[in-house]
Short mmCIF file of N, CA and C in Angstrom, two decimals:
data_model
loop_
_atom_site.label_atom_id
_atom_site.label_comp_id
_atom_site.label_asym_id
_atom_site.label_seq_id
_atom_site.Cartn_x
_atom_site.Cartn_y
_atom_site.Cartn_z
N MET A 1 13.64 0.44 4.46
CA MET A 1 12.56 -0.03 3.62
C MET A 1 13.15 -1.24 2.80
N THR A 2 12.41 -2.30 2.87
CA THR A 2 12.84 -3.48 2.20
C THR A 2 12.30 -3.47 0.71
N GLN A 3 13.08 -3.88 -0.12
CA GLN A 3 12.67 -4.07 -1.57
C GLN A 3 12.13 -5.46 -1.80
N HIS A 4 11.42 -5.63 -2.94
CA HIS A 4 10.90 -7.04 -3.21
C HIS A 4 12.13 -7.89 -3.40
N LYS A 5 12.09 -9.08 -2.74
CA LYS A 5 13.26 -9.90 -2.84
C LYS A 5 12.79 -11.27 -3.50
N GLY A 6 13.72 -11.86 -4.23
CA GLY A 6 13.43 -13.18 -4.80
C GLY A 6 12.56 -13.07 -6.02
N THR A 7 11.94 -14.15 -6.42
CA THR A 7 11.06 -14.25 -7.55
C THR A 7 9.76 -13.51 -7.34
N PRO A 8 9.30 -12.77 -8.27
CA PRO A 8 7.95 -12.12 -8.11
C PRO A 8 6.88 -13.19 -8.04
N PRO A 9 5.76 -12.83 -7.41
CA PRO A 9 4.64 -13.76 -7.37
C PRO A 9 4.23 -14.31 -8.77
N ALA A 10 3.72 -15.51 -8.79
CA ALA A 10 3.40 -16.23 -10.03
C ALA A 10 2.54 -15.42 -11.00
N ARG A 11 1.50 -14.75 -10.43
CA ARG A 11 0.63 -14.06 -11.33
C ARG A 11 1.31 -12.83 -11.97
N VAL A 12 2.29 -12.22 -11.21
CA VAL A 12 3.00 -11.08 -11.80
C VAL A 12 4.01 -11.57 -12.86
N CYS A 13 4.61 -12.84 -12.66
CA CYS A 13 5.48 -13.39 -13.64
C CYS A 13 4.64 -13.68 -14.91
N ALA A 14 3.42 -14.12 -14.82
CA ALA A 14 2.58 -14.45 -15.97
C ALA A 14 2.14 -13.16 -16.66
N ARG A 15 1.90 -12.07 -15.95
CA ARG A 15 1.48 -10.81 -16.55
C ARG A 15 2.27 -9.64 -15.95
N PRO A 16 3.58 -9.49 -16.35
CA PRO A 16 4.35 -8.41 -15.77
C PRO A 16 4.05 -7.01 -16.15
N ASP A 17 3.15 -6.81 -17.20
CA ASP A 17 2.85 -5.49 -17.65
C ASP A 17 1.55 -5.05 -16.89
N PRO A 18 1.61 -3.95 -16.09
CA PRO A 18 0.46 -3.48 -15.34
C PRO A 18 -0.74 -3.19 -16.22
N ALA A 19 -0.48 -2.87 -17.55
CA ALA A 19 -1.62 -2.57 -18.41
C ALA A 19 -2.54 -3.81 -18.66
N THR A 20 -2.03 -4.97 -18.41
CA THR A 20 -2.77 -6.20 -18.62
C THR A 20 -3.69 -6.54 -17.42
N TRP A 21 -3.62 -5.74 -16.39
CA TRP A 21 -4.45 -5.96 -15.18
C TRP A 21 -5.60 -4.96 -15.16
N ASN A 22 -6.81 -5.54 -14.87
CA ASN A 22 -8.03 -4.70 -14.90
C ASN A 22 -7.93 -3.74 -13.65
N GLU A 23 -8.57 -2.57 -13.82
CA GLU A 23 -8.57 -1.51 -12.79
C GLU A 23 -9.11 -2.09 -11.48
N ASP A 24 -10.08 -3.01 -11.48
CA ASP A 24 -10.63 -3.45 -10.27
C ASP A 24 -10.38 -4.93 -9.91
N GLU A 25 -9.31 -5.46 -10.57
CA GLU A 25 -8.83 -6.90 -10.28
C GLU A 25 -8.09 -6.95 -9.01
N LEU A 26 -8.54 -7.88 -8.14
CA LEU A 26 -7.83 -7.96 -6.81
C LEU A 26 -6.44 -8.52 -6.96
N MET A 27 -5.56 -7.93 -6.23
CA MET A 27 -4.17 -8.43 -6.13
C MET A 27 -3.72 -8.31 -4.74
N THR A 28 -2.84 -9.16 -4.35
CA THR A 28 -2.31 -9.08 -2.98
C THR A 28 -1.28 -7.88 -2.91
N LEU A 29 -0.96 -7.50 -1.70
CA LEU A 29 -0.01 -6.37 -1.56
C LEU A 29 1.30 -6.80 -2.14
N SER A 30 1.69 -8.02 -1.98
CA SER A 30 2.97 -8.53 -2.54
C SER A 30 2.92 -8.42 -4.05
N GLU A 31 1.86 -8.82 -4.68
CA GLU A 31 1.68 -8.66 -6.13
C GLU A 31 1.76 -7.23 -6.55
N ALA A 32 1.10 -6.41 -5.85
CA ALA A 32 1.05 -4.97 -6.24
C ALA A 32 2.46 -4.37 -6.18
N ALA A 33 3.16 -4.61 -5.09
CA ALA A 33 4.51 -4.11 -4.98
C ALA A 33 5.48 -4.60 -6.10
N ALA A 34 5.34 -5.93 -6.42
CA ALA A 34 6.16 -6.52 -7.45
C ALA A 34 5.79 -6.03 -8.81
N LEU A 35 4.52 -5.80 -9.01
CA LEU A 35 4.02 -5.36 -10.33
C LEU A 35 4.35 -3.86 -10.65
N PHE A 36 4.11 -3.01 -9.69
CA PHE A 36 4.22 -1.58 -10.00
C PHE A 36 5.56 -1.05 -9.48
N TRP A 37 6.23 -1.66 -8.54
CA TRP A 37 7.53 -1.15 -8.09
C TRP A 37 8.55 -2.28 -7.89
N PRO A 38 8.86 -3.00 -9.01
CA PRO A 38 9.72 -4.15 -8.82
C PRO A 38 11.13 -3.84 -8.27
N ASP A 39 11.61 -2.60 -8.53
CA ASP A 39 12.89 -2.15 -8.09
C ASP A 39 12.79 -1.03 -7.04
N GLY A 40 11.61 -0.98 -6.39
CA GLY A 40 11.43 0.13 -5.35
C GLY A 40 10.79 1.33 -6.00
N PRO A 41 10.52 2.39 -5.32
CA PRO A 41 10.82 2.53 -3.84
C PRO A 41 9.78 1.94 -2.88
N LEU A 42 8.62 1.46 -3.40
CA LEU A 42 7.59 0.90 -2.56
C LEU A 42 7.71 -0.66 -2.48
N SER A 43 7.46 -1.12 -1.28
CA SER A 43 7.50 -2.59 -1.02
C SER A 43 6.17 -3.00 -0.41
N GLU A 44 6.00 -4.27 -0.19
CA GLU A 44 4.89 -4.78 0.47
C GLU A 44 4.74 -4.17 1.87
N ASP A 45 5.80 -4.02 2.59
CA ASP A 45 5.76 -3.40 3.88
C ASP A 45 5.28 -1.89 3.81
N THR A 46 5.72 -1.19 2.78
CA THR A 46 5.28 0.19 2.57
C THR A 46 3.78 0.21 2.32
N LEU A 47 3.32 -0.74 1.54
CA LEU A 47 1.88 -0.72 1.22
C LEU A 47 1.03 -1.03 2.54
N ARG A 48 1.61 -1.99 3.32
CA ARG A 48 0.97 -2.29 4.63
C ARG A 48 0.87 -1.03 5.52
N THR A 49 1.93 -0.24 5.47
CA THR A 49 1.94 0.97 6.20
C THR A 49 0.82 1.97 5.69
N ALA A 50 0.73 2.04 4.37
CA ALA A 50 -0.29 2.91 3.72
C ALA A 50 -1.71 2.41 4.11
N VAL A 51 -1.90 1.09 4.30
CA VAL A 51 -3.17 0.54 4.69
C VAL A 51 -3.41 0.94 6.14
N ARG A 52 -2.43 0.75 6.96
CA ARG A 52 -2.61 1.13 8.40
C ARG A 52 -2.97 2.64 8.55
N ASP A 53 -2.31 3.44 7.73
CA ASP A 53 -2.57 4.90 7.80
C ASP A 53 -3.83 5.39 7.07
N GLY A 54 -4.58 4.43 6.48
CA GLY A 54 -5.76 4.72 5.80
C GLY A 54 -5.62 5.40 4.43
N ARG A 55 -4.47 5.31 3.91
CA ARG A 55 -4.17 5.85 2.51
C ARG A 55 -4.43 4.88 1.41
N LEU A 56 -4.48 3.57 1.68
CA LEU A 56 -4.68 2.53 0.68
C LEU A 56 -5.93 1.70 0.96
N PRO A 57 -7.00 1.82 0.23
CA PRO A 57 -8.12 0.95 0.47
C PRO A 57 -7.83 -0.51 0.15
N VAL A 58 -8.32 -1.43 1.01
CA VAL A 58 -8.04 -2.83 0.81
C VAL A 58 -9.39 -3.63 1.06
N SER A 59 -9.37 -4.87 0.63
CA SER A 59 -10.42 -5.82 0.94
C SER A 59 -9.76 -6.94 1.73
N GLU A 60 -10.30 -7.36 2.79
CA GLU A 60 -9.77 -8.50 3.54
C GLU A 60 -10.57 -9.73 3.32
N ILE A 61 -9.98 -10.76 2.72
CA ILE A 61 -10.65 -11.96 2.45
C ILE A 61 -9.81 -13.09 2.99
N ALA A 62 -10.38 -13.94 3.84
CA ALA A 62 -9.64 -15.08 4.46
C ALA A 62 -8.34 -14.56 5.09
N ARG A 63 -8.49 -13.43 5.83
CA ARG A 63 -7.29 -12.87 6.57
C ARG A 63 -6.17 -12.40 5.70
N LYS A 64 -6.45 -12.20 4.37
CA LYS A 64 -5.43 -11.69 3.46
C LYS A 64 -5.95 -10.37 2.91
N LEU A 65 -5.00 -9.44 2.74
CA LEU A 65 -5.28 -8.09 2.21
C LEU A 65 -5.16 -8.06 0.69
N PHE A 66 -6.14 -7.50 0.03
CA PHE A 66 -6.16 -7.35 -1.47
C PHE A 66 -6.43 -5.88 -1.73
N THR A 67 -5.90 -5.42 -2.92
CA THR A 67 -6.08 -4.09 -3.36
C THR A 67 -6.26 -4.14 -4.85
N THR A 68 -6.44 -3.01 -5.49
CA THR A 68 -6.57 -2.98 -6.95
C THR A 68 -5.77 -1.80 -7.52
N LYS A 69 -5.66 -1.84 -8.86
CA LYS A 69 -5.00 -0.77 -9.51
C LYS A 69 -5.67 0.60 -9.23
N ARG A 70 -7.00 0.53 -9.21
CA ARG A 70 -7.76 1.81 -8.96
C ARG A 70 -7.41 2.39 -7.55
N ALA A 71 -7.40 1.43 -6.58
CA ALA A 71 -7.04 1.87 -5.18
C ALA A 71 -5.61 2.33 -5.08
N LEU A 72 -4.73 1.74 -5.75
CA LEU A 72 -3.30 2.11 -5.76
C LEU A 72 -3.11 3.51 -6.31
N SER A 73 -3.96 3.94 -7.22
CA SER A 73 -3.84 5.27 -7.81
C SER A 73 -3.98 6.31 -6.72
N ALA A 74 -4.65 6.02 -5.59
CA ALA A 74 -4.75 7.01 -4.52
C ALA A 74 -3.42 7.36 -3.95
N LEU A 75 -2.44 6.43 -4.00
CA LEU A 75 -1.13 6.66 -3.42
C LEU A 75 -0.35 7.63 -4.29
N HIS A 76 -0.75 7.89 -5.50
CA HIS A 76 0.00 8.71 -6.41
C HIS A 76 -0.38 10.16 -6.31
N VAL A 77 -1.40 10.50 -5.54
CA VAL A 77 -1.93 11.80 -5.36
C VAL A 77 -1.05 12.54 -4.33
N CYS A 78 -0.41 13.57 -4.78
CA CYS A 78 0.44 14.36 -3.84
C CYS A 78 -0.39 15.47 -3.22
N THR A 79 -0.34 15.63 -1.98
CA THR A 79 -1.09 16.68 -1.29
C THR A 79 -0.14 17.44 -0.40
N PRO A 80 -0.32 18.71 -0.31
CA PRO A 80 0.56 19.50 0.59
C PRO A 80 0.20 19.15 2.03
N ARG A 81 1.22 19.11 2.86
CA ARG A 81 1.03 18.80 4.30
C ARG A 81 0.81 20.19 4.97
N SER A 82 -0.18 20.22 5.84
CA SER A 82 -0.40 21.43 6.59
C SER A 82 0.64 21.67 7.67
N VAL A 83 0.71 22.88 8.20
CA VAL A 83 1.59 23.19 9.30
C VAL A 83 1.21 22.32 10.50
N GLU A 84 -0.07 22.11 10.75
CA GLU A 84 -0.48 21.28 11.86
C GLU A 84 0.00 19.83 11.76
N SER A 85 -0.13 19.27 10.55
CA SER A 85 0.30 17.88 10.33
C SER A 85 1.81 17.73 10.49
N ARG A 86 2.51 18.73 10.04
CA ARG A 86 4.02 18.68 10.20
C ARG A 86 4.34 18.82 11.69
N ALA A 87 3.73 19.67 12.36
CA ALA A 87 3.95 19.83 13.79
C ALA A 87 3.64 18.55 14.53
N SER A 88 2.57 17.91 14.18
CA SER A 88 2.16 16.69 14.82
C SER A 88 3.13 15.58 14.54
N ALA A 89 3.67 15.51 13.30
CA ALA A 89 4.66 14.52 12.95
C ALA A 89 5.96 14.79 13.73
N ASP A 90 6.30 16.02 13.87
CA ASP A 90 7.54 16.38 14.58
C ASP A 90 7.36 15.98 16.04
N ALA A 91 6.23 16.28 16.62
CA ALA A 91 5.97 15.90 18.07
C ALA A 91 6.00 14.34 18.19
N THR A 92 5.49 13.63 17.26
CA THR A 92 5.46 12.21 17.34
C THR A 92 6.89 11.67 17.29
N GLU A 93 7.70 12.19 16.39
CA GLU A 93 9.10 11.82 16.31
C GLU A 93 9.83 12.14 17.55
N ALA A 94 9.48 13.20 18.25
CA ALA A 94 10.12 13.62 19.47
C ALA A 94 9.69 12.75 20.69
N GLY A 95 8.70 11.97 20.46
CA GLY A 95 8.24 11.07 21.52
C GLY A 95 7.12 11.60 22.37
N SER A 96 6.60 12.78 22.01
CA SER A 96 5.46 13.30 22.77
C SER A 96 4.13 12.80 22.20
N SER A 97 3.04 12.92 22.89
CA SER A 97 1.77 12.47 22.38
C SER A 97 1.29 13.42 21.30
N ALA A 98 0.74 12.84 20.28
CA ALA A 98 0.20 13.68 19.13
C ALA A 98 -1.29 13.42 19.00
N SER A 99 -1.92 14.26 18.24
CA SER A 99 -3.32 14.09 18.02
C SER A 99 -3.57 12.81 17.24
N PRO A 100 -4.80 12.26 17.21
CA PRO A 100 -5.12 11.09 16.51
C PRO A 100 -4.87 11.27 15.01
N PRO A 101 -4.55 10.20 14.26
CA PRO A 101 -4.27 10.30 12.83
C PRO A 101 -5.46 10.85 12.10
N LEU A 102 -5.18 11.51 10.98
CA LEU A 102 -6.23 12.12 10.12
C LEU A 102 -7.10 11.06 9.48
N PHE A 103 -6.56 9.96 9.17
CA PHE A 103 -7.24 8.85 8.49
C PHE A 103 -7.42 7.62 9.48
N ALA A 104 -8.58 7.04 9.49
CA ALA A 104 -8.80 5.84 10.25
C ALA A 104 -8.93 4.71 9.34
N SER A 105 -8.25 3.62 9.58
CA SER A 105 -8.30 2.44 8.78
C SER A 105 -9.11 1.37 9.48
N SER A 106 -10.07 0.78 8.77
CA SER A 106 -10.86 -0.29 9.31
C SER A 106 -10.27 -1.64 9.01
N ALA A 107 -9.17 -1.63 8.20
CA ALA A 107 -8.58 -2.93 7.84
C ALA A 107 -7.69 -3.40 9.05
N ARG A 108 -7.78 -4.65 9.33
CA ARG A 108 -6.93 -5.28 10.34
C ARG A 108 -5.71 -5.83 9.64
N ILE A 109 -4.56 -5.52 10.02
CA ILE A 109 -3.31 -5.96 9.34
C ILE A 109 -2.81 -7.19 10.14
N ASN A 110 -2.70 -8.31 9.44
CA ASN A 110 -2.15 -9.45 10.03
C ASN A 110 -0.64 -9.67 9.59
N ARG A 111 0.20 -9.57 10.51
CA ARG A 111 1.59 -9.65 10.21
C ARG A 111 2.12 -11.08 10.41
N GLY A 112 1.37 -12.03 10.86
CA GLY A 112 1.79 -13.33 11.19
C GLY A 112 1.54 -14.24 10.14
#
């Protein structure tokens, strides 16, 4: 997992306190990672994975992904994993086919 490297985004430098950001203010995934997890454990790549897995709601504008403080709060909810989801994860790691993911993401992730 990569940590945020280099200088944080300009808007985060201008307002480094998460309390100064509105609950529904759009921020890029890079800004979100730098603002809430400047020293880890979550990075922009981790947030992209959460989007892909349907755990982080995003808005796609001009091929860029944006999220909000309110949406990020969904990542803080801990839920027990069922026996079926653990078995599915174990089967996936072993290279066998697994059932479809529990969450479907409509967001297209652009890595280029």
